[in-house]
mmCIF file of C-alpha atoms and ligand atoms in Angstrom:
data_model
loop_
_atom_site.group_PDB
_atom_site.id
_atom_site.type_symbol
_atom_site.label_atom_id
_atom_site.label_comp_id
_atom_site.label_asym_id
_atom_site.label_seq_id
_atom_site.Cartn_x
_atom_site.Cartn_y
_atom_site.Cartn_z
ATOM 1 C CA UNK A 1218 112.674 15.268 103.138
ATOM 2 C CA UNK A 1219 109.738 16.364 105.090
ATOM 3 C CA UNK A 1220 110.918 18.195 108.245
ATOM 4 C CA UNK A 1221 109.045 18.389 111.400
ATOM 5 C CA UNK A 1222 109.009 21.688 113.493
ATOM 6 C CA UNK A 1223 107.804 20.587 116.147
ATOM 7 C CA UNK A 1224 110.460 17.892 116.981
ATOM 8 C CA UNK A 1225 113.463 19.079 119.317
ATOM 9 C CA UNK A 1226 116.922 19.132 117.730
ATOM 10 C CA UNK A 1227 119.787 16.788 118.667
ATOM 11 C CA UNK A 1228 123.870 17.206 118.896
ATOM 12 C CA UNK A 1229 125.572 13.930 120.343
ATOM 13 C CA UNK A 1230 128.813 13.683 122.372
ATOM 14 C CA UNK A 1231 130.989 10.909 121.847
ATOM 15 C CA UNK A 1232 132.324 9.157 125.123
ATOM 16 C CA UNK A 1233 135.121 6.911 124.398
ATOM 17 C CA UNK A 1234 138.175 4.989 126.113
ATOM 18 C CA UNK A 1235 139.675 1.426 126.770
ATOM 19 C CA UNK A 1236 137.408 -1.590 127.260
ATOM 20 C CA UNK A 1237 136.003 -1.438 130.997
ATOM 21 C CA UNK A 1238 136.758 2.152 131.851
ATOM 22 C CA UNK A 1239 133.598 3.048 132.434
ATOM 23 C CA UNK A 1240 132.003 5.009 130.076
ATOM 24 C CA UNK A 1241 128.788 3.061 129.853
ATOM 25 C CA UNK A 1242 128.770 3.691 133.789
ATOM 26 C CA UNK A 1243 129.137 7.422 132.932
ATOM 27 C CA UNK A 1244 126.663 7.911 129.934
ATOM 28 C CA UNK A 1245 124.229 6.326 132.186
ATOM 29 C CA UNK A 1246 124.882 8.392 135.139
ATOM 30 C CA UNK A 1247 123.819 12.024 133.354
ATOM 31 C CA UNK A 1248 121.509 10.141 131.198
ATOM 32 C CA UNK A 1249 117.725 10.890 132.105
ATOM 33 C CA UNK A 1250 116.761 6.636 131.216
ATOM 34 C CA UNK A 1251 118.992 4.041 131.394
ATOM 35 C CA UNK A 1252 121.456 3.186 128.889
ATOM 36 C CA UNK A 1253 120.314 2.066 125.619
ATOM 37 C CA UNK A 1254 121.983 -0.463 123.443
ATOM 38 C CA UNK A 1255 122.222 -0.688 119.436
ATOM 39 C CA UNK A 1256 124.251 -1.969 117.090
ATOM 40 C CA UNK A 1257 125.589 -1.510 113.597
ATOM 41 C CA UNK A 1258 127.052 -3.682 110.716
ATOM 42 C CA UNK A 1259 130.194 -2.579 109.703
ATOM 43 C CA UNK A 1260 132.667 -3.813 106.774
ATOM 44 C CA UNK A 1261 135.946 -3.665 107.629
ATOM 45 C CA UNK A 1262 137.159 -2.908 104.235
ATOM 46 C CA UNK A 1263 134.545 -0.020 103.630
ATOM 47 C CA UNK A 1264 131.765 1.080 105.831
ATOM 48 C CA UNK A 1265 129.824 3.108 102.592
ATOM 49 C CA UNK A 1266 126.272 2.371 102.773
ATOM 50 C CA UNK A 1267 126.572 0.764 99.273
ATOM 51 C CA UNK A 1268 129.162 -1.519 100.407
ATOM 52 C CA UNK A 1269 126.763 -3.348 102.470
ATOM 53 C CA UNK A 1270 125.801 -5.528 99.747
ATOM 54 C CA UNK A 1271 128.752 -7.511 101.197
ATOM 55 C CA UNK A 1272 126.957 -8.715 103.908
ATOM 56 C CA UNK A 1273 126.896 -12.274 105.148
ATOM 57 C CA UNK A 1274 130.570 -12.711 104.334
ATOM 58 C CA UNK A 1275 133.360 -12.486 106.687
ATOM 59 C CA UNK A 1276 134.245 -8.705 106.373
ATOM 60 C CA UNK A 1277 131.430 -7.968 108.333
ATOM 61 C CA UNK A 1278 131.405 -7.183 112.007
ATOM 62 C CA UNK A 1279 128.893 -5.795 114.246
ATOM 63 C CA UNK A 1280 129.557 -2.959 116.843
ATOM 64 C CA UNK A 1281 127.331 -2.589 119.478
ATOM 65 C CA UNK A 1282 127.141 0.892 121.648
ATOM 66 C CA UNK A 1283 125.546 2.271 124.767
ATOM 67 C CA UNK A 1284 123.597 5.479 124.787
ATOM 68 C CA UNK A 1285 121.540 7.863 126.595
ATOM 69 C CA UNK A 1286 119.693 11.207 126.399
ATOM 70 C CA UNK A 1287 119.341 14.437 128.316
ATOM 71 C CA UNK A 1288 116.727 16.239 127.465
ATOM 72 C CA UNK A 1289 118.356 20.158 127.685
ATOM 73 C CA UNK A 1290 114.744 22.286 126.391
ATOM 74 C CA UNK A 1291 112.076 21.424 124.997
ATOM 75 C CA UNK A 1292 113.876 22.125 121.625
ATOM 76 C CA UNK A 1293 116.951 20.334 122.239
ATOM 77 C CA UNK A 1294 117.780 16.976 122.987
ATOM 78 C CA UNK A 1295 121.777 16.010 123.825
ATOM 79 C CA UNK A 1296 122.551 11.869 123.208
ATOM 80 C CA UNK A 1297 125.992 10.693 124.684
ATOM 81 C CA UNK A 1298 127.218 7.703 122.812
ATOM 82 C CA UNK A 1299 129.643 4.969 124.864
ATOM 83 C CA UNK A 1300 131.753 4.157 122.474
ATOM 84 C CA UNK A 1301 133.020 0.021 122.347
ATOM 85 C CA UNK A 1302 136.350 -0.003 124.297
ATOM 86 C CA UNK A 1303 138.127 -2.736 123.339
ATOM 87 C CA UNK A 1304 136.714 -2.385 119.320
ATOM 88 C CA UNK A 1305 138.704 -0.845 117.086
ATOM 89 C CA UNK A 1306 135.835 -0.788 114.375
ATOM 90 C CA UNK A 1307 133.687 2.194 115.841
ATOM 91 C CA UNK A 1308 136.048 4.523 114.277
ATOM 92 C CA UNK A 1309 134.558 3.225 110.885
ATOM 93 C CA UNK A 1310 131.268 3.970 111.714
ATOM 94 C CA UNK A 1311 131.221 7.396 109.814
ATOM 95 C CA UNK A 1312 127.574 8.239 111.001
ATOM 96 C CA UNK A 1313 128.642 7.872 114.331
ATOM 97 C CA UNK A 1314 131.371 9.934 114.533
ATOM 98 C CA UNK A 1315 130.406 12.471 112.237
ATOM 99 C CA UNK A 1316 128.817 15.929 113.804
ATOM 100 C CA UNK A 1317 129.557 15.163 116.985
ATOM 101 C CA UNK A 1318 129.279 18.188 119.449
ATOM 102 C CA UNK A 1319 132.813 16.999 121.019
ATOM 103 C CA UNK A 1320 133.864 14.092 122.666
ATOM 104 C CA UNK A 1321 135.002 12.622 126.249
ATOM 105 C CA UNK A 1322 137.918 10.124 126.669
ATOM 106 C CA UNK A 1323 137.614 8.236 129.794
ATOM 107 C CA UNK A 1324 140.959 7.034 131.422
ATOM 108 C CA UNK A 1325 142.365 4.659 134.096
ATOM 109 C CA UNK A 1326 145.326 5.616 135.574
ATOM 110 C CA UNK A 1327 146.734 1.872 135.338
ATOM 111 C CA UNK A 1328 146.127 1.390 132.139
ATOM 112 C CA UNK A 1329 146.497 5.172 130.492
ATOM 113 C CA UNK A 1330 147.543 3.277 127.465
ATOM 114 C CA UNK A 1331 144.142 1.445 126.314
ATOM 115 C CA UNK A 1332 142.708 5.120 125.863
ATOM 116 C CA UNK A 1333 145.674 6.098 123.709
ATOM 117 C CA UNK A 1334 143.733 5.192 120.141
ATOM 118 C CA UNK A 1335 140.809 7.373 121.680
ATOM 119 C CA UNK A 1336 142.992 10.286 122.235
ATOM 120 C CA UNK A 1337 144.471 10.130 119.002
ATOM 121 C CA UNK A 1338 140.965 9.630 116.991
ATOM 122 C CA UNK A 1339 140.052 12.288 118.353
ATOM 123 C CA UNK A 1340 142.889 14.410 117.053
ATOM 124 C CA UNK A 1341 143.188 13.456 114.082
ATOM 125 C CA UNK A 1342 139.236 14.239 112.983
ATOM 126 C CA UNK A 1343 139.133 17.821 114.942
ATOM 127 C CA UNK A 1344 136.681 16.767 117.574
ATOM 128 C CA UNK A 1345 137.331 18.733 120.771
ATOM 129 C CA UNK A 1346 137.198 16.707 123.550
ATOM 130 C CA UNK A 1347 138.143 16.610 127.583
ATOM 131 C CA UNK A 1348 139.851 13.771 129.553
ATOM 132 C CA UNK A 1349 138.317 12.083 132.730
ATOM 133 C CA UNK A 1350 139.917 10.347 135.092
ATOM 134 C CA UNK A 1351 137.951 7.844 136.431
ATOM 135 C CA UNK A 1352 138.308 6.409 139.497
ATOM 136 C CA UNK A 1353 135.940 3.803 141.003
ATOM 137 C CA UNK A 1354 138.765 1.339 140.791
ATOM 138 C CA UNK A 1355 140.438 2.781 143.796
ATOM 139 C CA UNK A 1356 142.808 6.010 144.753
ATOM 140 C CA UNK A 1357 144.355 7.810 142.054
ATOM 141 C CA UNK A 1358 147.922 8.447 143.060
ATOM 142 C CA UNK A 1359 149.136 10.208 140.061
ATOM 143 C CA UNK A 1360 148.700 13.934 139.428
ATOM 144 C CA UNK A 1361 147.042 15.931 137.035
ATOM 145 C CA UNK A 1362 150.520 16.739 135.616
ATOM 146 C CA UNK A 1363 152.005 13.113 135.378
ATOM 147 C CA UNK A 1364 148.619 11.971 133.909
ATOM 148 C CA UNK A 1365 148.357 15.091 131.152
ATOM 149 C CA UNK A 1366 152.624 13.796 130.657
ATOM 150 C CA UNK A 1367 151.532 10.420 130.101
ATOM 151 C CA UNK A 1368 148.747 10.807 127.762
ATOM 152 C CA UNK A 1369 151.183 13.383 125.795
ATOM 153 C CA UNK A 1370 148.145 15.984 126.514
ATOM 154 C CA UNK A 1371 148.267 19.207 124.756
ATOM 155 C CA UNK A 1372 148.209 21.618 127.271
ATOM 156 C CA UNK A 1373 144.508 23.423 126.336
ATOM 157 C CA UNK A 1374 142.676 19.850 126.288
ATOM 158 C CA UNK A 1375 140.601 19.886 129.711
ATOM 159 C CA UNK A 1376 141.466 17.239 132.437
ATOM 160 C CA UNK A 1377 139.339 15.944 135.349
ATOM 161 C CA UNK A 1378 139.298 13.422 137.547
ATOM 162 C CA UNK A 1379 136.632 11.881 139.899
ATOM 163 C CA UNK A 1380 134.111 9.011 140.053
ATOM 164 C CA UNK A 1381 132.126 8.485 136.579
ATOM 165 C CA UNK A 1382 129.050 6.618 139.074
ATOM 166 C CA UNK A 1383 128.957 10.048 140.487
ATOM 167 C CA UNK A 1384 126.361 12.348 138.553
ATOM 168 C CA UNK A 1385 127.678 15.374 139.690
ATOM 169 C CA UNK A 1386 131.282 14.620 138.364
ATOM 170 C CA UNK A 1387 129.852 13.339 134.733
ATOM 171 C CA UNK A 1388 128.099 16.898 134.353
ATOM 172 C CA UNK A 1389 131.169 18.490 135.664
ATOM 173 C CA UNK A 1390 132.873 16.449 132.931
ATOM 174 C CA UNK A 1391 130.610 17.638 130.287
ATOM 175 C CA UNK A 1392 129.915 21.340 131.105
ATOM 176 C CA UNK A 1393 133.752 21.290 131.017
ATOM 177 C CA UNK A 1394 133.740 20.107 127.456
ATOM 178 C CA UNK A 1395 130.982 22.647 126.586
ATOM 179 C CA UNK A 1396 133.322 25.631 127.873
ATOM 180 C CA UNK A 1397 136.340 24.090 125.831
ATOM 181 C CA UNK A 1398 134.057 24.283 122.838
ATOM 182 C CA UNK A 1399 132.762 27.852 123.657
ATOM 183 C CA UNK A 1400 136.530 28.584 123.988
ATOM 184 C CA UNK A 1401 137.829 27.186 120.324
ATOM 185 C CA UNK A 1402 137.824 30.231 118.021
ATOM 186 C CA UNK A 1403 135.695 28.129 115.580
ATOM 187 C CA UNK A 1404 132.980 29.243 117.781
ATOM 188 C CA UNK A 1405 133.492 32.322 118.508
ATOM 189 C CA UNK A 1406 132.763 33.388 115.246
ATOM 190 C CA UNK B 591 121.561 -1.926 92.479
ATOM 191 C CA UNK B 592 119.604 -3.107 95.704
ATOM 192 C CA UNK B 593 120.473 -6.669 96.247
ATOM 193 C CA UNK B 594 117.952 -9.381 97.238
ATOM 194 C CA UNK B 595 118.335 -12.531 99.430
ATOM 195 C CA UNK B 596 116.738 -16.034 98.370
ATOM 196 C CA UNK B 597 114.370 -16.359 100.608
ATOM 197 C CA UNK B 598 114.197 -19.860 100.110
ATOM 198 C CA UNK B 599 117.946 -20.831 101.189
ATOM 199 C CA UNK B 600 119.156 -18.078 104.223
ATOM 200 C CA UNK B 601 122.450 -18.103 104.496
ATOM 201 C CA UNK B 602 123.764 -19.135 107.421
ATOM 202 C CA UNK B 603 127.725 -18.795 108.289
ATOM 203 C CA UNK B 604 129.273 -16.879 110.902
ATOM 204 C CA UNK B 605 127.633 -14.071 110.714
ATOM 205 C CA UNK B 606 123.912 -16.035 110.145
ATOM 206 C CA UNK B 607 122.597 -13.431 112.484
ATOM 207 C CA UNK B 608 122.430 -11.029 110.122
ATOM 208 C CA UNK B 609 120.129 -12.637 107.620
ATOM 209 C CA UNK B 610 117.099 -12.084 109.952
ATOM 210 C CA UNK B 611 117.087 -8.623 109.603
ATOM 211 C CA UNK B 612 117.409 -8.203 106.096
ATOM 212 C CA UNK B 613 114.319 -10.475 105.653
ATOM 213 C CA UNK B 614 112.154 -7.347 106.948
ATOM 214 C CA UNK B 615 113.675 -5.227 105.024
ATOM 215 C CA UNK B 616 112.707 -7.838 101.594
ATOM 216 C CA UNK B 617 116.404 -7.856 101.250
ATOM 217 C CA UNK B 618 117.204 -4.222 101.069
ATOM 218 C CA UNK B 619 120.314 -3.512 102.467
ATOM 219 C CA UNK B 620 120.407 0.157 101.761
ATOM 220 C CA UNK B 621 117.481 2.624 102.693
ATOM 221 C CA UNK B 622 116.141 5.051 99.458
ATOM 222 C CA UNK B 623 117.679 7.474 100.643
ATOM 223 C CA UNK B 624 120.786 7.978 102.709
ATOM 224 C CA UNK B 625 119.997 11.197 104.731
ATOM 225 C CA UNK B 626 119.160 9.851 108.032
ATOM 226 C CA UNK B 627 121.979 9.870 111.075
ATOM 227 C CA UNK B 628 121.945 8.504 114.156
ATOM 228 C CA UNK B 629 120.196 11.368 115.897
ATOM 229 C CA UNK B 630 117.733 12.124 112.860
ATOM 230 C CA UNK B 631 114.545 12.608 115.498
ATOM 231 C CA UNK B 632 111.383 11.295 114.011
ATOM 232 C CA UNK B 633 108.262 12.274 114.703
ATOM 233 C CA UNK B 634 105.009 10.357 113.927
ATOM 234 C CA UNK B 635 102.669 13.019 111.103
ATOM 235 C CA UNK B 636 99.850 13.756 113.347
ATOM 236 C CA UNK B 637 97.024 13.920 109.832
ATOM 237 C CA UNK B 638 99.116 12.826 107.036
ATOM 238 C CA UNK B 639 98.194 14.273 104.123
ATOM 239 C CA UNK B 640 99.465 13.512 99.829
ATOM 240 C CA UNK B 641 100.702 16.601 98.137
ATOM 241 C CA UNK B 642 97.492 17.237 97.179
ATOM 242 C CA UNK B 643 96.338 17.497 100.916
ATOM 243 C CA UNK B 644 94.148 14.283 100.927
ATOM 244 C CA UNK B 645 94.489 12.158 104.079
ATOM 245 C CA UNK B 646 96.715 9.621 103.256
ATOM 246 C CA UNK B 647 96.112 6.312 104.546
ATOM 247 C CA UNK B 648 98.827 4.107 105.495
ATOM 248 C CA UNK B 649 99.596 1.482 102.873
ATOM 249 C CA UNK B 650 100.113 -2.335 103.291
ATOM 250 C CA UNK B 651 102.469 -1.708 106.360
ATOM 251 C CA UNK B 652 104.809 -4.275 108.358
ATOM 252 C CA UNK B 653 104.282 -5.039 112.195
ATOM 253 C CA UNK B 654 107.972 -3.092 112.438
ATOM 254 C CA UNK B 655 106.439 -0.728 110.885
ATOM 255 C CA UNK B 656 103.256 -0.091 112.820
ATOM 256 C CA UNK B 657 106.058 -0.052 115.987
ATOM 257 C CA UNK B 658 107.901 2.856 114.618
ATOM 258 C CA UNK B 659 104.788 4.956 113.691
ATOM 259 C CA UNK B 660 103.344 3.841 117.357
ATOM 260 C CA UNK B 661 106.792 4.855 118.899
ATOM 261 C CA UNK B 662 107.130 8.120 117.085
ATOM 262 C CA UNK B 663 104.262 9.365 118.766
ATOM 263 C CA UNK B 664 106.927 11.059 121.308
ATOM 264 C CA UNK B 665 109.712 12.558 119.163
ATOM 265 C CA UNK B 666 112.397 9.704 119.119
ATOM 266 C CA UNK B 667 116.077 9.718 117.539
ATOM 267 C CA UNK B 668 117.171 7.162 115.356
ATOM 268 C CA UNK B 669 118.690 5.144 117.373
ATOM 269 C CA UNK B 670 116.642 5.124 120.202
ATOM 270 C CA UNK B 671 113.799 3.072 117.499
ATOM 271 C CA UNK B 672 116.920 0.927 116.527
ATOM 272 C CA UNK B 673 117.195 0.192 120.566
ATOM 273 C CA UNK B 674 113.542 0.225 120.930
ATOM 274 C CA UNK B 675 113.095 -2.454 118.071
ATOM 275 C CA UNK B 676 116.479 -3.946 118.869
ATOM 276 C CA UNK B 677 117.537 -4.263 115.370
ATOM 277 C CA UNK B 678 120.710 -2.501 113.437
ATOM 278 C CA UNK B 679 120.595 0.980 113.045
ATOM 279 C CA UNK B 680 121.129 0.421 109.099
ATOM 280 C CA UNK B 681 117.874 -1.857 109.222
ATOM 281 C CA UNK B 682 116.233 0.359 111.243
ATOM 282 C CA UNK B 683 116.721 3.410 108.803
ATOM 283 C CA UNK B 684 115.554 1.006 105.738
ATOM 284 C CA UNK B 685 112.048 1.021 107.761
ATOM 285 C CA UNK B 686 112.375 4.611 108.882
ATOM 286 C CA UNK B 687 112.897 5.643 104.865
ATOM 287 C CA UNK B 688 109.780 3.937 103.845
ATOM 288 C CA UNK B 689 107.284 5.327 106.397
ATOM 289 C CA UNK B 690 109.260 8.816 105.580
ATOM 290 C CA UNK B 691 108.668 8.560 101.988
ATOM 291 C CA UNK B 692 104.441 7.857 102.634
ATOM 292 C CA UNK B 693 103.869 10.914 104.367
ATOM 293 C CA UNK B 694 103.659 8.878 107.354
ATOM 294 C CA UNK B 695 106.799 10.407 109.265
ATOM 295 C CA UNK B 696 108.530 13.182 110.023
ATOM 296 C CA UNK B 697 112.217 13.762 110.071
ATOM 297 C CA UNK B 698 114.435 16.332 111.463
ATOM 298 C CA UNK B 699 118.049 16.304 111.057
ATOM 299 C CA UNK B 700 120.470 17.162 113.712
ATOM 300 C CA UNK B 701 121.997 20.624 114.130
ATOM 301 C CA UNK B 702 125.348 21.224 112.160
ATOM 302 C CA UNK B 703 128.218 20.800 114.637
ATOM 303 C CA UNK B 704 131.073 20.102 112.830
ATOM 304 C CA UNK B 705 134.391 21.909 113.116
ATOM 305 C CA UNK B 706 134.733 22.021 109.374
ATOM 306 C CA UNK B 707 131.271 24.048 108.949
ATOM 307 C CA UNK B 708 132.436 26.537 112.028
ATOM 308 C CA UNK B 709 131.586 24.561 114.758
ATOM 309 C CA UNK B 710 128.580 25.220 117.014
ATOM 310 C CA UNK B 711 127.011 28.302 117.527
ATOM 311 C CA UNK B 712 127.354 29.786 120.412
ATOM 312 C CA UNK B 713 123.605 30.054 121.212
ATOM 313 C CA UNK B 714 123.742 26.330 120.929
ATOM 314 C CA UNK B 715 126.496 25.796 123.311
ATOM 315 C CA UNK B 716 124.738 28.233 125.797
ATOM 316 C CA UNK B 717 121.265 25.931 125.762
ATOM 317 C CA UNK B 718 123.437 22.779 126.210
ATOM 318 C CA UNK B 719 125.491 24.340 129.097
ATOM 319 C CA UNK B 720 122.348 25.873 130.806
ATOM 320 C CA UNK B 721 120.753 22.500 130.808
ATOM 321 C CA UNK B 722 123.355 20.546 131.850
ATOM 322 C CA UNK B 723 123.664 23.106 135.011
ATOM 323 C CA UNK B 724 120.063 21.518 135.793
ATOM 324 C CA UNK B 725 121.207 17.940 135.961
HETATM 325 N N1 GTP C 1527 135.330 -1.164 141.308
HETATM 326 C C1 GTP C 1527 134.208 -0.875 140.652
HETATM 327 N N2 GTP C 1527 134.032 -1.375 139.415
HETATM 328 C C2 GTP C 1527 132.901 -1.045 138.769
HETATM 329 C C3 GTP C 1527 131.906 -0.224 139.322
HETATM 330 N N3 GTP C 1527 130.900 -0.062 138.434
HETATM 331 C C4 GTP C 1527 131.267 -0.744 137.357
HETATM 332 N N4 GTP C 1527 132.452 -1.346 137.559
HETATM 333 C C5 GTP C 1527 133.137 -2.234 136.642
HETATM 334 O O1 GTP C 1527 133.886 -1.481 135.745
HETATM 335 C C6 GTP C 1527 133.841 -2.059 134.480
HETATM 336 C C7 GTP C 1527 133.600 -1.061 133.436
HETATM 337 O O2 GTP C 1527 132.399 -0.340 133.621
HETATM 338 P P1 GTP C 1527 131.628 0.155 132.342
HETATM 339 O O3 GTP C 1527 130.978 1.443 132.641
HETATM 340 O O4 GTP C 1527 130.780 -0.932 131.812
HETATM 341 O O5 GTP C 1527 132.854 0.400 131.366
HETATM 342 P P2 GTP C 1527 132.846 0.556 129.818
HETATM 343 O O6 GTP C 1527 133.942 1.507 129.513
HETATM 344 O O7 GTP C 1527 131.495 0.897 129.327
HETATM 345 O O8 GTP C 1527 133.247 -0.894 129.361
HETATM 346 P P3 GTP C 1527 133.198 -1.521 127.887
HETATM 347 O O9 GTP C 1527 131.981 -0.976 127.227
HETATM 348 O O10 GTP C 1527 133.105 -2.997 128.137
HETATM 349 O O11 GTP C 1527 134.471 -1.132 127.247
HETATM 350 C C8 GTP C 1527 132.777 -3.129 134.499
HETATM 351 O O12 GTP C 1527 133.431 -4.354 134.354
HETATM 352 C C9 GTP C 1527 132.125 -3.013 135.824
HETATM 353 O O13 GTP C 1527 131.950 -4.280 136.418
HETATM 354 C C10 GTP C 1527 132.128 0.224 140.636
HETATM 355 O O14 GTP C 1527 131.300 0.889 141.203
HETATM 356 N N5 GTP C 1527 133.291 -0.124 141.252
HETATM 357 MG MG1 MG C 1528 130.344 -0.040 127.861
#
């Protein structure tokens, strides 16, 4: 296809956890406009392109997802996409999840559990990604080291925790990811 | 190969809302050409010109169309016109494939990320880190 030099580049980060921890609150807290909304038809028995000659019927849901940009150089362009919480379908949508940079799970320390599936997506495709801890629903009581037990953490995968309104904590959040990734031999090379 | 709706009798059942969208897209449901991600960013050609370098002139083009071409004008990622014309991201790249295919557009695909193809580079990693230091 026809390429343009003059647009910038983009890489996208994935930001994903349960329904309502905040990860639309985050993406739009580093993003440079507010956070964007689309949405994608997805069949549940196949997401392939081709399949979508199936739609109308009942297989078919849509998945709707926050985003926003931040706009690094002139040549590159970073979008973070706020994954749905509660939907299970996202992890269908191959274009989505394919060539991401890395990915952020966002966790609430009274409900670890709903960020469990995120975790383990995560794994199991060999995107590196950090934890947050987010806290705007009150005082974390629980350390670092009974959070990283409960979320059966491997030991290298980066954990903060802090306020995901708070701008300086989601760029803490990401630069941390960005150092995990500088640190995976992958990239070394 | 690409399926068309009867324009006369849209369906509507539980998921009616999807009919609408296919209608602008004359019942395509798949774009030419699959090589368009979410973060493909599109540019508007500034003097689009055939192979043979004669200004091309845009053809018999849809209002949805005319909004991409008009919103291209500033480098924009796929998804952002999907936002921007608040339809589905696979609808959107139906539209995106035909104004790509006239000459009209210009696409550039994201950088290559993924851990199976090495990861990024580290050059890459440095840019993103330096401007997130700004934010
Ligand atoms: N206590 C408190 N709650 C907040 C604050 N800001 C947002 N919320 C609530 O936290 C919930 C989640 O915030 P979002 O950022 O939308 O979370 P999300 O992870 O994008 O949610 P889903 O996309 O629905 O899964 C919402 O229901 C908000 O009402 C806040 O400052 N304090
Ligand atoms: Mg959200």
């Amino acid at each position: 296809m026809t390429t343009s030099q003059t647009a910038p580049a983009a890489v996208k980060i994935l930001v994903a956890g349960g329904f309502g921890v905040g990860k639309t609150t985050l993406v739009g807290a580093v993003s440079e406009v507010a956070p964007l909304r689309t949405e994608e038809y997805l069949t549940k028995a196949s997401v392939g392109v081709d399949d979508l000659a199936g739609i109308g019927q009942k297989d078919t849901t849509t998945v709707a997802l926050d985003f926003g940009r931040i706009t690094v150089s002139p040549e590159l362009v970073v979008y973070l996409f706020g994954t749905p919480g509660q939907e299970r379908f996202w992890f269908m949508w191959n274009d989505l999840v394919n060539g991401a940079l890395g990915g952020v799970v966002i966790a609430d320390t009274r409900r670890l559990d709903t960020s469990f599936a995120s975790i383990d997506f995560f794994e199991s495709r060999d995107i590196p990604f950090v934890v947050a801890i987010n806290c705007f629903h009150g005082h974390n009581t629980r350390t670092a080291e009974e959070i990283r037990a409960a979320l059966d953490l491997d030991p290298h995968v980066p954990l903060l925790i802090g306020d995901v309104r708070l701008r300086p904590f989601g760029r803490d959040v990401l630069l941390a990811l960005v150092d995990h990734l500088m640190s995976l031999p992958a990239a070394a090379g | 190969m690409t399926p068309y709706w009867d324009e006369e009798e849209p369906e509507e059942d539980a998921a009616g809302t999807m009919v609408r969208p296919y209608t602008i897209t004359h019942g395509r449901t798949a774009p030419e050409r699959d090589d368009f991600s979410l973060i493909t960013v599109l540019t508007t050609a500034g003097e689009p010109l055939d192979e043979h370098g004669v200004p091309l002139r845009a053809g018999r083009l849809q209002p949805e169309h005319r909004m991409i071409l008009d919103r291209c004008r500033r480098p924009a990622a796929v998804a952002e016109v999907a936002a921007g014309l608040d339809l589905p991201v696979s609808v959107t790249k139906i539209l995106l494939a035909d104004l790509v295919g006239q000459g009209l557009l210009l696409a550039r695909a994201p950088l290559t990320v993924a851990r199976a193809s090495g990861g990024a580079d580290m050059g890459l990693l440095a840019a993103v880190r330096d401007g997130l230091r700004r934010l």
